[in-house]
Short mmCIF file of C-alpha atoms in Angstrom, two decimals:
data_model
loop_
_atom_site.label_atom_id
_atom_site.label_comp_id
_atom_site.label_asym_id
_atom_site.label_seq_id
_atom_site.Cartn_x
_atom_site.Cartn_y
_atom_site.Cartn_z
CA UNK W 160 -45.47 26.09 -12.84
CA UNK W 161 -46.61 22.52 -13.68
CA UNK W 162 -44.12 19.70 -14.17
CA UNK W 163 -43.40 19.00 -17.87
CA UNK W 164 -43.13 15.42 -18.75
CA UNK W 165 -40.41 14.99 -21.17
CA UNK W 166 -41.69 13.01 -24.14
CA UNK W 167 -39.70 10.60 -26.08
CA UNK W 168 -39.66 12.63 -29.29
CA UNK W 169 -38.65 15.80 -27.15
CA UNK W 170 -35.78 13.70 -25.67
CA UNK W 171 -34.82 12.42 -29.20
CA UNK W 172 -34.31 16.16 -30.27
CA UNK W 173 -31.80 16.12 -27.22
CA UNK W 174 -29.50 13.95 -29.11
CA UNK W 175 -29.22 16.40 -31.94
CA UNK W 176 -26.66 18.43 -29.88
CA UNK W 177 -24.25 15.80 -30.16
CA UNK W 178 -23.39 17.14 -33.50
CA UNK W 179 -21.32 19.77 -31.94
CA UNK W 180 -18.77 17.35 -29.80
CA UNK W 181 -18.90 14.80 -32.69
CA UNK W 182 -17.68 17.63 -34.97
CA UNK W 183 -15.02 18.78 -32.52
CA UNK W 184 -13.73 15.19 -31.98
CA UNK W 185 -13.82 14.62 -35.77
CA UNK W 186 -11.96 17.90 -36.58
CA UNK W 187 -9.25 17.18 -34.28
CA UNK W 188 -8.71 13.60 -35.43
CA UNK W 189 -9.10 12.24 -31.75
CA UNK W 190 -10.25 8.81 -32.84
CA UNK W 191 -13.03 8.99 -30.21
CA UNK W 192 -16.07 9.15 -32.38
CA UNK W 193 -16.88 5.41 -32.29
CA UNK W 194 -16.25 5.61 -28.52
CA UNK W 195 -18.66 8.43 -28.11
CA UNK W 196 -21.25 6.61 -30.21
CA UNK W 197 -20.95 3.41 -28.12
CA UNK W 198 -20.86 5.42 -25.04
CA UNK W 199 -24.09 7.43 -25.89
CA UNK W 200 -25.99 3.92 -26.91
CA UNK W 201 -24.91 2.36 -23.65
CA UNK W 202 -25.76 5.17 -21.43
CA UNK W 203 -29.21 5.50 -23.13
CA UNK W 204 -29.90 1.86 -22.94
CA UNK W 205 -28.84 1.28 -19.41
CA UNK W 206 -30.86 4.14 -18.34
CA UNK W 207 -34.02 3.06 -20.24
CA UNK W 208 -33.40 -0.42 -18.47
CA UNK W 209 -32.95 1.06 -15.21
CA UNK W 210 -36.27 3.26 -15.56
CA UNK W 211 -38.05 0.17 -16.26
CA UNK W 212 -36.79 -1.99 -13.34
CA UNK W 213 -36.94 0.79 -10.91
CA UNK W 214 -40.83 1.14 -11.94
CA UNK W 215 -41.11 -2.53 -11.07
CA UNK W 216 -39.10 -2.08 -7.88
CA UNK W 217 -41.13 0.97 -6.92
CA UNK W 218 -44.51 -0.72 -7.74
CA UNK W 219 -43.60 -3.86 -5.51
CA UNK W 220 -41.94 -1.96 -2.99
CA UNK W 221 -40.70 -5.19 -0.99
CA UNK W 222 -37.76 -5.04 1.43
CA UNK W 223 -36.33 -8.44 0.28
CA UNK W 224 -36.51 -7.32 -3.44
CA UNK W 225 -34.79 -4.18 -2.69
CA UNK W 226 -32.16 -6.16 -0.73
CA UNK W 227 -31.63 -8.43 -3.58
CA UNK W 228 -31.28 -5.33 -5.90
CA UNK W 229 -28.70 -4.04 -3.39
CA UNK W 230 -26.88 -7.37 -3.58
CA UNK W 231 -26.78 -7.49 -7.35
CA UNK W 232 -25.42 -3.82 -7.53
CA UNK W 233 -22.72 -4.67 -5.07
CA UNK W 234 -21.88 -7.82 -7.10
CA UNK W 235 -21.44 -5.71 -10.26
CA UNK W 236 -19.38 -2.99 -8.38
CA UNK W 237 -17.28 -5.60 -6.99
CA UNK W 238 -16.26 -6.99 -10.43
CA UNK W 239 -15.94 -3.33 -11.65
CA UNK W 240 -13.58 -2.46 -8.85
CA UNK W 241 -11.30 -5.19 -9.32
CA UNK W 242 -11.11 -4.74 -13.20
CA UNK W 243 -10.71 -0.90 -13.11
CA UNK W 244 -8.17 -1.07 -10.24
CA UNK W 245 -6.08 -3.38 -12.44
CA UNK W 246 -6.19 -6.37 -10.26
CA UNK W 247 -6.88 -10.03 -11.11
CA UNK W 248 -10.12 -11.51 -10.25
CA UNK W 249 -8.86 -13.94 -7.53
CA UNK W 250 -11.45 -15.43 -5.18
CA UNK W 251 -10.00 -13.69 -2.23
CA UNK W 252 -10.10 -10.39 -3.81
CA UNK W 253 -13.63 -10.76 -5.02
CA UNK W 254 -15.01 -11.88 -1.83
CA UNK W 255 -13.02 -9.25 0.26
CA UNK W 256 -14.12 -6.22 -1.85
CA UNK W 257 -17.52 -7.49 -2.06
CA UNK W 258 -17.65 -7.89 1.65
CA UNK W 259 -16.12 -4.34 2.21
CA UNK W 260 -18.71 -2.61 -0.36
CA UNK W 261 -21.75 -4.57 0.96
CA UNK W 262 -20.75 -3.79 4.63
CA UNK W 263 -20.10 0.05 3.96
CA UNK W 264 -23.34 0.43 1.89
CA UNK W 265 -25.43 -1.27 4.59
CA UNK W 266 -23.99 0.88 7.45
CA UNK W 267 -24.74 4.15 5.56
CA UNK W 268 -28.21 2.81 4.46
CA UNK W 269 -29.23 1.87 7.90
CA UNK W 270 -27.94 4.84 9.43
CA UNK W 271 -29.53 7.63 7.05
CA UNK W 272 -32.70 5.61 6.36
CA UNK W 273 -33.31 4.52 10.07
CA UNK W 274 -31.86 7.40 12.09
CA UNK W 275 -31.94 10.54 9.72
CA UNK W 276 -34.87 10.14 7.45
CA UNK W 277 -36.58 7.92 9.98
CA UNK W 278 -38.44 5.70 7.52
CA UNK W 279 -41.40 3.96 9.02
CA UNK W 280 -40.36 0.97 6.68
CA UNK W 281 -36.80 0.22 6.48
CA UNK W 282 -35.63 -0.10 2.77
CA UNK W 283 -38.49 1.46 1.29
CA UNK W 284 -37.84 1.60 -2.53
CA UNK W 285 -38.48 5.21 -3.07
CA UNK W 286 -35.59 6.19 -0.56
CA UNK W 287 -33.20 3.08 -0.52
CA UNK W 288 -32.88 2.70 -4.10
CA UNK W 289 -31.86 6.44 -5.17
CA UNK W 290 -29.58 6.84 -1.87
CA UNK W 291 -27.99 3.44 -2.26
CA UNK W 292 -27.22 4.20 -5.95
CA UNK W 293 -25.65 7.18 -5.37
CA UNK W 294 -23.44 5.97 -2.51
CA UNK W 295 -22.52 2.83 -4.40
CA UNK W 296 -21.57 4.57 -7.64
CA UNK W 297 -19.13 6.94 -5.63
CA UNK W 298 -17.97 4.11 -3.46
CA UNK W 299 -16.84 2.41 -6.80
CA UNK W 300 -15.08 5.44 -8.12
CA UNK W 301 -13.13 5.81 -4.70
CA UNK W 302 -12.42 2.20 -4.20
CA UNK W 303 -10.87 2.13 -7.57
CA UNK W 304 -8.66 5.11 -6.93
CA UNK W 305 -7.60 3.85 -3.35
CA UNK W 306 -7.41 0.10 -4.13
CA UNK W 307 -5.32 0.78 -7.18
CA UNK W 308 -3.05 3.35 -5.40
CA UNK W 309 -2.63 1.00 -2.38
CA UNK W 310 -1.39 -2.06 -4.29
CA UNK W 311 0.44 -0.40 -7.10
CA UNK W 312 2.05 1.72 -4.66
CA UNK W 313 3.08 -1.26 -2.50
CA UNK W 314 4.56 -2.88 -5.76
CA UNK W 315 6.44 0.19 -6.97
CA UNK W 316 8.00 0.96 -3.56
CA UNK W 317 8.42 -2.86 -2.70
CA UNK W 318 11.84 -2.08 -1.45
CA UNK W 319 10.49 0.47 1.25
CA UNK W 320 7.83 -1.98 2.41
CA UNK W 321 10.64 -4.65 2.83
CA UNK W 322 12.85 -2.09 4.44
CA UNK W 323 10.36 -1.61 7.14
CA UNK W 324 9.60 -5.15 7.65
CA UNK W 325 13.55 -5.84 7.91
CA UNK W 326 13.73 -3.18 10.44
CA UNK W 327 11.13 -4.65 12.82
CA UNK W 328 7.77 -3.42 11.41
CA UNK W 329 4.80 -5.80 11.56
CA UNK W 330 2.99 -6.29 8.25
CA UNK W 331 0.34 -3.55 9.56
CA UNK W 332 2.96 -1.19 10.41
CA UNK W 333 4.70 -1.51 7.08
CA UNK W 334 1.75 -0.99 5.04
CA UNK W 335 0.51 2.00 6.91
CA UNK W 336 2.32 4.73 4.80
CA UNK W 337 0.68 3.09 1.60
CA UNK W 338 -2.82 2.67 3.47
CA UNK W 339 -2.44 6.49 4.35
CA UNK W 340 -1.57 7.37 0.67
CA UNK W 341 -4.40 5.43 -0.75
CA UNK W 342 -7.14 7.13 1.73
CA UNK W 343 -5.60 10.44 0.97
CA UNK W 344 -5.96 10.02 -2.82
CA UNK W 345 -9.30 8.40 -2.67
CA UNK W 346 -10.87 11.05 -0.26
CA UNK W 347 -9.44 13.97 -2.23
CA UNK W 348 -12.29 14.16 -5.11
CA UNK W 349 -15.20 13.87 -2.77
CA UNK W 350 -13.70 16.50 -0.47
CA UNK W 351 -12.89 18.85 -3.61
CA UNK W 352 -16.51 18.41 -4.68
CA UNK W 353 -17.92 19.11 -1.21
CA UNK W 354 -15.95 22.12 -1.12
CA UNK W 355 -17.26 23.68 -4.40
CA UNK W 356 -20.83 22.04 -4.48
CA UNK W 357 -23.30 24.74 -5.08
CA UNK W 358 -20.86 27.33 -6.25
CA UNK W 359 -19.67 25.91 -9.59
CA UNK W 360 -22.20 23.17 -10.18
CA UNK W 361 -25.54 22.10 -9.16
CA UNK W 362 -25.47 18.34 -8.12
CA UNK W 363 -27.32 16.00 -10.31
CA UNK W 364 -29.72 14.61 -7.67
CA UNK W 365 -30.70 18.13 -6.32
CA UNK W 366 -31.21 19.18 -10.00
CA UNK W 367 -33.40 16.13 -10.60
CA UNK W 368 -35.52 16.80 -7.48
CA UNK W 369 -36.04 20.34 -8.27
CA UNK W 370 -37.02 19.65 -12.07
CA UNK W 371 -39.48 17.11 -10.70
CA UNK W 372 -41.30 19.68 -8.63
CA UNK W 373 -39.60 19.64 -5.17
CA UNK W 374 -38.95 22.93 -3.29
CA UNK W 375 -35.12 23.83 -3.76
CA UNK W 376 -34.93 23.92 0.23
CA UNK W 377 -36.22 20.27 0.60
CA UNK W 378 -33.78 19.57 -2.53
CA UNK W 379 -30.66 21.07 -0.78
CA UNK W 380 -31.53 19.10 2.44
CA UNK W 381 -31.45 15.94 0.83
CA UNK W 382 -28.38 16.93 -1.15
CA UNK W 383 -26.32 17.75 2.10
CA UNK W 384 -27.65 14.35 3.35
CA UNK W 385 -26.48 12.60 0.24
CA UNK W 386 -23.05 14.33 0.34
CA UNK W 387 -22.47 13.29 4.01
CA UNK W 388 -23.47 9.60 3.02
CA UNK W 389 -21.34 9.68 0.06
CA UNK W 390 -18.37 10.88 1.88
CA UNK W 391 -18.77 8.51 4.81
CA UNK W 392 -19.48 5.77 2.39
CA UNK W 393 -16.47 6.08 0.23
CA UNK W 394 -14.06 6.47 3.16
CA UNK W 395 -15.51 3.49 4.90
CA UNK W 396 -15.57 1.20 1.83
CA UNK W 397 -11.95 2.21 0.72
CA UNK W 398 -10.83 1.40 4.43
CA UNK W 399 -12.62 -2.02 4.53
CA UNK W 400 -11.76 -2.71 0.95
CA UNK W 401 -8.01 -2.33 1.66
CA UNK W 402 -8.35 -3.92 5.26
CA UNK W 403 -10.11 -7.12 4.02
CA UNK W 404 -8.38 -7.63 0.71
CA UNK W 405 -5.02 -7.24 2.26
CA UNK W 406 -5.75 -10.49 4.05
CA UNK W 407 -5.32 -12.42 0.86
CA UNK W 408 -2.22 -10.84 -0.87
CA UNK W 409 0.41 -11.45 1.53
CA UNK W 410 2.29 -14.78 2.39
CA UNK W 411 3.22 -16.22 5.84
CA UNK W 412 6.40 -14.15 5.72
CA UNK W 413 4.31 -10.92 4.75
CA UNK W 414 5.67 -10.99 1.30
CA UNK W 415 3.47 -9.06 -1.11
CA UNK W 416 2.05 -11.31 -3.80
CA UNK W 417 2.60 -9.20 -7.10
CA UNK W 418 0.70 -11.85 -9.02
CA UNK W 419 -2.64 -10.21 -8.08
CA UNK W 420 -1.59 -7.13 -10.35
CA UNK W 421 -2.63 -7.13 -13.99
CA UNK W 422 0.61 -5.07 -14.75
CA UNK W 423 3.57 -6.40 -12.84
CA UNK P 56 38.89 -4.23 15.93
CA UNK P 57 36.67 -5.10 18.84
CA UNK P 58 35.25 -8.60 18.72
CA UNK P 59 35.56 -9.99 22.27
CA UNK P 60 32.60 -8.73 24.32
CA UNK P 61 30.36 -11.70 23.83
CA UNK P 62 29.22 -13.71 26.87
CA UNK P 63 28.41 -17.47 26.68
CA UNK P 64 24.82 -16.73 27.16
CA UNK P 65 24.68 -14.26 24.49
CA UNK P 66 26.61 -16.67 22.01
CA UNK P 67 23.57 -19.08 22.62
CA UNK P 68 20.93 -16.24 22.34
CA UNK P 69 22.04 -15.02 18.96
CA UNK P 70 23.14 -16.93 16.07
CA UNK P 71 22.79 -17.24 12.26
CA UNK P 72 24.07 -20.12 10.07
CA UNK P 73 23.51 -21.07 6.35
CA UNK P 74 23.90 -24.67 5.74
CA UNK P 75 24.17 -25.52 2.11
CA UNK P 76 21.82 -22.83 0.77
CA UNK P 77 20.82 -22.69 -2.74
CA UNK P 78 18.47 -20.45 -4.68
CA UNK P 79 17.28 -19.83 -8.08
CA UNK P 80 14.72 -17.30 -9.33
CA UNK P 81 13.45 -20.01 -11.82
CA UNK P 82 13.56 -23.90 -11.45
CA UNK P 83 15.27 -24.27 -14.93
CA UNK P 84 17.77 -21.38 -14.35
CA UNK P 85 21.32 -21.83 -12.93
CA UNK P 86 21.33 -21.09 -9.09
CA UNK P 87 22.16 -17.43 -8.03
CA UNK P 88 23.18 -18.91 -4.70
CA UNK P 89 24.80 -22.41 -4.82
CA UNK P 90 25.37 -24.29 -1.71
CA UNK P 91 26.66 -21.41 0.57
CA UNK P 92 27.39 -22.17 4.15
CA UNK P 93 28.08 -19.69 6.84
CA UNK P 94 28.06 -19.04 10.51
CA UNK P 95 27.62 -15.78 12.40
CA UNK P 96 27.71 -15.31 16.18
CA UNK P 97 27.41 -12.19 18.18
CA UNK P 98 30.54 -10.07 17.71
CA UNK P 99 31.13 -11.47 14.35
CA UNK P 100 31.52 -8.98 11.30
CA UNK P 101 30.89 -11.05 8.12
CA UNK P 102 31.94 -9.69 4.85
CA UNK P 103 30.58 -11.20 1.70
CA UNK P 104 32.33 -10.46 -1.47
CA UNK P 105 31.88 -11.35 -4.94
CA UNK P 106 31.21 -9.85 -8.45
CA UNK P 107 28.08 -8.07 -9.49
CA UNK P 108 25.28 -10.60 -9.74
CA UNK P 109 27.08 -13.20 -7.71
CA UNK P 110 24.10 -13.14 -5.19
CA UNK P 111 25.11 -10.94 -2.25
CA UNK P 112 21.99 -9.05 -2.07
CA UNK P 113 20.06 -12.33 -2.76
CA UNK P 114 21.62 -13.89 0.34
CA UNK P 115 20.29 -10.92 2.38
CA UNK P 116 16.89 -11.46 0.74
CA UNK P 117 16.99 -15.29 1.85
CA UNK P 118 17.98 -14.31 5.36
CA UNK P 119 15.24 -11.82 5.77
CA UNK P 120 12.40 -14.08 4.34
CA UNK P 121 11.82 -12.27 1.21
CA UNK P 122 12.70 -15.25 -0.86
CA UNK P 123 12.74 -18.88 0.25
CA UNK P 124 16.00 -21.20 -0.34
CA UNK P 125 15.24 -23.83 -2.91
CA UNK P 126 17.56 -26.35 -1.05
CA UNK P 127 19.51 -26.08 2.18
CA UNK P 128 18.67 -24.56 5.52
CA UNK P 129 18.85 -21.19 7.33
CA UNK P 130 19.09 -21.57 11.03
CA UNK P 131 18.46 -18.72 13.66
CA UNK P 132 19.50 -19.59 17.35
CA UNK P 133 20.25 -22.92 16.25
CA UNK P 134 16.65 -23.72 14.84
CA UNK P 135 15.46 -23.67 11.35
CA UNK P 136 14.36 -20.29 10.24
CA UNK P 137 10.66 -21.34 9.39
CA UNK P 138 8.11 -18.79 7.90
CA UNK P 139 6.64 -17.99 11.50
CA UNK P 140 10.10 -17.34 12.91
CA UNK P 141 11.12 -15.01 10.19
CA UNK P 142 8.95 -12.18 12.14
CA UNK P 143 10.78 -12.85 15.18
CA UNK P 144 14.13 -12.36 13.61
CA UNK P 145 13.01 -9.31 11.77
CA UNK P 146 12.44 -7.80 15.34
CA UNK P 147 16.18 -8.31 16.01
CA UNK P 148 17.33 -7.12 12.41
CA UNK P 149 18.36 -3.80 10.81
CA UNK P 150 18.80 -3.92 7.08
CA UNK P 151 20.39 -1.25 4.98
CA UNK P 152 19.81 -1.80 1.29
CA UNK P 153 21.91 -0.24 -1.28
CA UNK P 154 19.49 2.37 -2.31
CA UNK P 155 17.40 3.43 0.71
CA UNK P 156 13.70 4.49 0.30
CA UNK P 157 12.05 5.93 3.33
CA UNK P 158 9.21 7.71 1.57
CA UNK P 159 8.24 11.13 0.04
CA UNK P 160 8.21 13.51 2.99
CA UNK P 161 11.01 15.72 4.52
CA UNK P 162 13.73 13.80 6.20
CA UNK P 163 12.71 15.07 9.55
CA UNK P 164 9.39 13.17 9.24
CA UNK P 165 10.25 10.14 7.48
CA UNK P 166 13.40 9.43 9.74
CA UNK P 167 11.33 8.67 12.67
CA UNK P 168 8.65 6.43 11.02
CA UNK P 169 10.79 3.16 11.68
CA UNK P 170 10.71 4.28 15.45
CA UNK P 171 6.93 4.17 15.55
CA UNK P 172 7.16 0.37 15.11
CA UNK P 173 6.39 -1.36 18.35
CA UNK P 174 9.93 -3.27 18.16
CA UNK P 175 11.64 0.06 18.09
CA UNK P 176 9.51 2.29 20.12
CA UNK P 177 11.95 2.15 23.06
CA UNK P 178 14.65 3.46 20.99
CA UNK P 179 13.25 6.70 19.78
CA UNK P 180 16.09 9.25 19.54
CA UNK P 181 15.99 12.90 20.17
CA UNK P 182 16.36 15.36 17.19
CA UNK P 183 19.65 16.48 18.83
CA UNK P 184 20.96 12.86 19.01
CA UNK P 185 19.93 12.47 15.36
CA UNK P 186 21.95 15.40 14.30
CA UNK P 187 24.89 14.46 16.47
CA UNK P 188 25.09 11.20 14.55
CA UNK P 189 24.57 12.97 11.33
CA UNK P 190 27.58 15.02 12.09
CA UNK P 191 29.69 12.15 12.98
CA UNK P 192 28.92 10.67 9.44
CA UNK P 193 29.68 13.84 7.80
CA UNK P 194 26.02 14.78 7.03
CA UNK P 195 25.20 18.45 7.22
CA UNK P 196 22.25 19.37 9.38
CA UNK P 197 20.56 21.43 6.58
CA UNK P 198 19.26 18.15 4.83
CA UNK P 199 17.12 17.57 8.02
CA UNK P 200 14.39 19.74 6.32
CA UNK P 201 14.81 18.52 2.74
CA UNK P 202 12.71 15.95 1.02
CA UNK P 203 14.10 12.47 1.42
CA UNK P 204 13.61 11.79 -2.24
CA UNK P 205 16.05 14.97 -3.05
CA UNK P 206 18.98 13.41 -1.15
CA UNK P 207 21.86 11.70 -3.08
CA UNK P 208 22.52 8.19 -2.91
CA UNK P 209 25.47 8.90 -0.56
CA UNK P 210 23.41 11.06 1.81
CA UNK P 211 20.72 8.35 1.97
CA UNK P 212 23.23 5.63 2.52
CA UNK P 213 24.46 7.66 5.51
CA UNK P 214 21.02 8.27 6.80
CA UNK P 215 20.36 4.70 6.71
CA UNK P 216 23.51 3.93 8.66
CA UNK P 217 22.35 6.46 11.39
CA UNK P 218 19.01 4.76 11.32
CA UNK P 219 20.79 1.40 11.77
CA UNK P 220 22.94 2.42 14.59
CA UNK P 221 20.09 4.44 16.42
CA UNK P 222 17.72 1.44 16.29
CA UNK P 223 20.43 -0.45 18.12
CA UNK P 224 19.66 -4.18 16.87
CA UNK P 225 21.48 -7.28 17.65
CA UNK P 226 21.64 -7.90 13.83
CA UNK P 227 22.88 -5.53 11.34
CA UNK P 228 22.54 -6.39 7.67
CA UNK P 229 24.37 -3.88 5.42
CA UNK P 230 24.54 -3.91 1.68
CA UNK P 231 27.58 -1.92 0.49
CA UNK P 232 27.74 0.12 3.53
CA UNK P 233 30.77 2.19 2.42
CA UNK P 234 30.43 2.52 -1.36
CA UNK P 235 29.59 6.34 -0.95
CA UNK P 236 31.73 7.04 1.98
CA UNK P 237 35.08 8.67 2.30
CA UNK P 238 37.97 7.03 4.41
CA UNK P 239 37.16 9.39 7.29
CA UNK P 240 33.61 8.64 7.28
CA UNK P 241 34.26 4.93 7.10
CA UNK P 242 36.43 5.06 10.30
CA UNK P 243 33.38 6.70 11.86
CA UNK P 244 31.02 4.06 10.69
CA UNK P 245 33.54 1.50 12.15
CA UNK P 246 33.59 3.26 15.42
CA UNK P 247 29.84 3.46 15.72
CA UNK P 248 28.66 0.06 14.47
CA UNK P 249 31.52 -2.22 15.43
CA UNK P 250 30.59 -2.80 19.24
CA UNK P 251 31.67 -6.29 19.63
CA UNK P 252 28.32 -7.58 20.67
CA UNK P 253 26.07 -7.50 17.55
CA UNK P 254 26.30 -9.69 14.29
CA UNK P 255 27.05 -7.62 11.36
CA UNK P 256 26.63 -9.15 8.09
CA UNK P 257 27.76 -7.04 5.03
CA UNK P 258 28.15 -7.40 1.34
CA UNK P 259 30.84 -5.28 0.16
CA UNK P 260 33.32 -4.57 -2.83
CA UNK P 261 35.31 -2.26 -0.61
CA UNK P 262 38.84 -3.78 0.51
CA UNK P 263 39.01 -1.43 3.47
CA UNK P 264 35.68 -2.76 4.84
CA UNK P 265 36.44 -6.40 4.09
CA UNK P 266 40.07 -5.87 5.87
CA UNK P 267 38.16 -5.13 8.99
CA UNK P 268 35.70 -7.97 8.79
CA UNK P 269 36.20 -11.03 11.12
CA UNK P 270 35.29 -13.50 8.41
CA UNK P 271 35.15 -13.18 4.72
CA UNK P 272 32.98 -15.33 2.19
CA UNK P 273 33.66 -15.17 -1.29
CA UNK P 274 30.46 -15.83 -3.35
CA UNK P 275 32.41 -16.60 -6.51
CA UNK P 276 34.25 -19.44 -4.76
CA UNK P 277 31.07 -21.18 -4.14
#
């Protein structure tokens, strides 16, 4: 069957289905109707914007422009990670989370684009942009879970941290259990989704590929690759995010500076 | 009481002194600690008494570098305890807080975590030894498999005392070590910890414990 290009009027019909969730949310007085309206408008406008600038990126297909796009996306992810982790935007945190996310993304990109897909031109837009976008989105989610768990865990159990220090632990030894807890918590959603993928849901990227005409067998190979990239990228960026940012949140005596927390 | 096992070398090697130390949490507030002076040498068992809020726990936080004095000096081995030397001191200390928190896992797991630190690795005890000390402190061995968070305050306190003993440090800092112990257990703690060579600095309301201290400092009097 030929690919059916969805027209804008056809897409507009799709919005009609929102009557159902809107009615349910209104009936139960959830107070979420305006939030739903804003979310739908934002989602639509953001994706239209993305569509247009991706057209531009694909047309020019220049490695430097693509790198610039990755840089900007990582800066946006950096601010979002710190805000959603309920941390204050200090210079040290902004630089360290940026460094961790950027390094994590670059390592994953180079590995998959150069050694797995074996692109003749590194950073070709058609591959770099979707793979980076998928990995970065997941890194953001995992970083928020991991970094929030680490710093709020440390704050909530400060006496435990101090007990370890006062009984001979180095800072690295004293934060180890909190680091371990943060890695576990951030890895769990991706592990759960890997364990059920294909059984209870078809992933978005694979669905998109199939809808746009790819064979399901090509689509699953890319999907497996992207799941490996997402899992490795998220663990790496959470690890680097905590490792780098922890350089800026302890004083000379290894005391944790609670002032970096929005809620303390 | 056994306070006479200190050689002159050891005396020189380990000593802690507070010289007119004051501390307040906010500059505009009255000091929690006001010009406290004390000296502790190996073999000394220092008892710090005072009403609730008199700054007993704060004194320990200052010594361990969790707070910084607003005036006065803390000396370790005769030299001012500056931030870079706090870490050297902490390798020699074992601190028992009022409410010990070792983590979420079973006691059999979390108990050994402090022994994975480089400073304590040479002191890793066998499980048999741990249970022997537990028995000496009146702890039932059944708690070994329980979650640490399910233990009572008194059980946690005894577990902390067992850890303090087994880590075998030169300086023990104990916050209300006997508040949940009966007289028999208190005597066992005395037998285990008072070895005449280490410094013990303790905060206590317990007259039984304070009677056994070689020096008692009353924070209400400072």
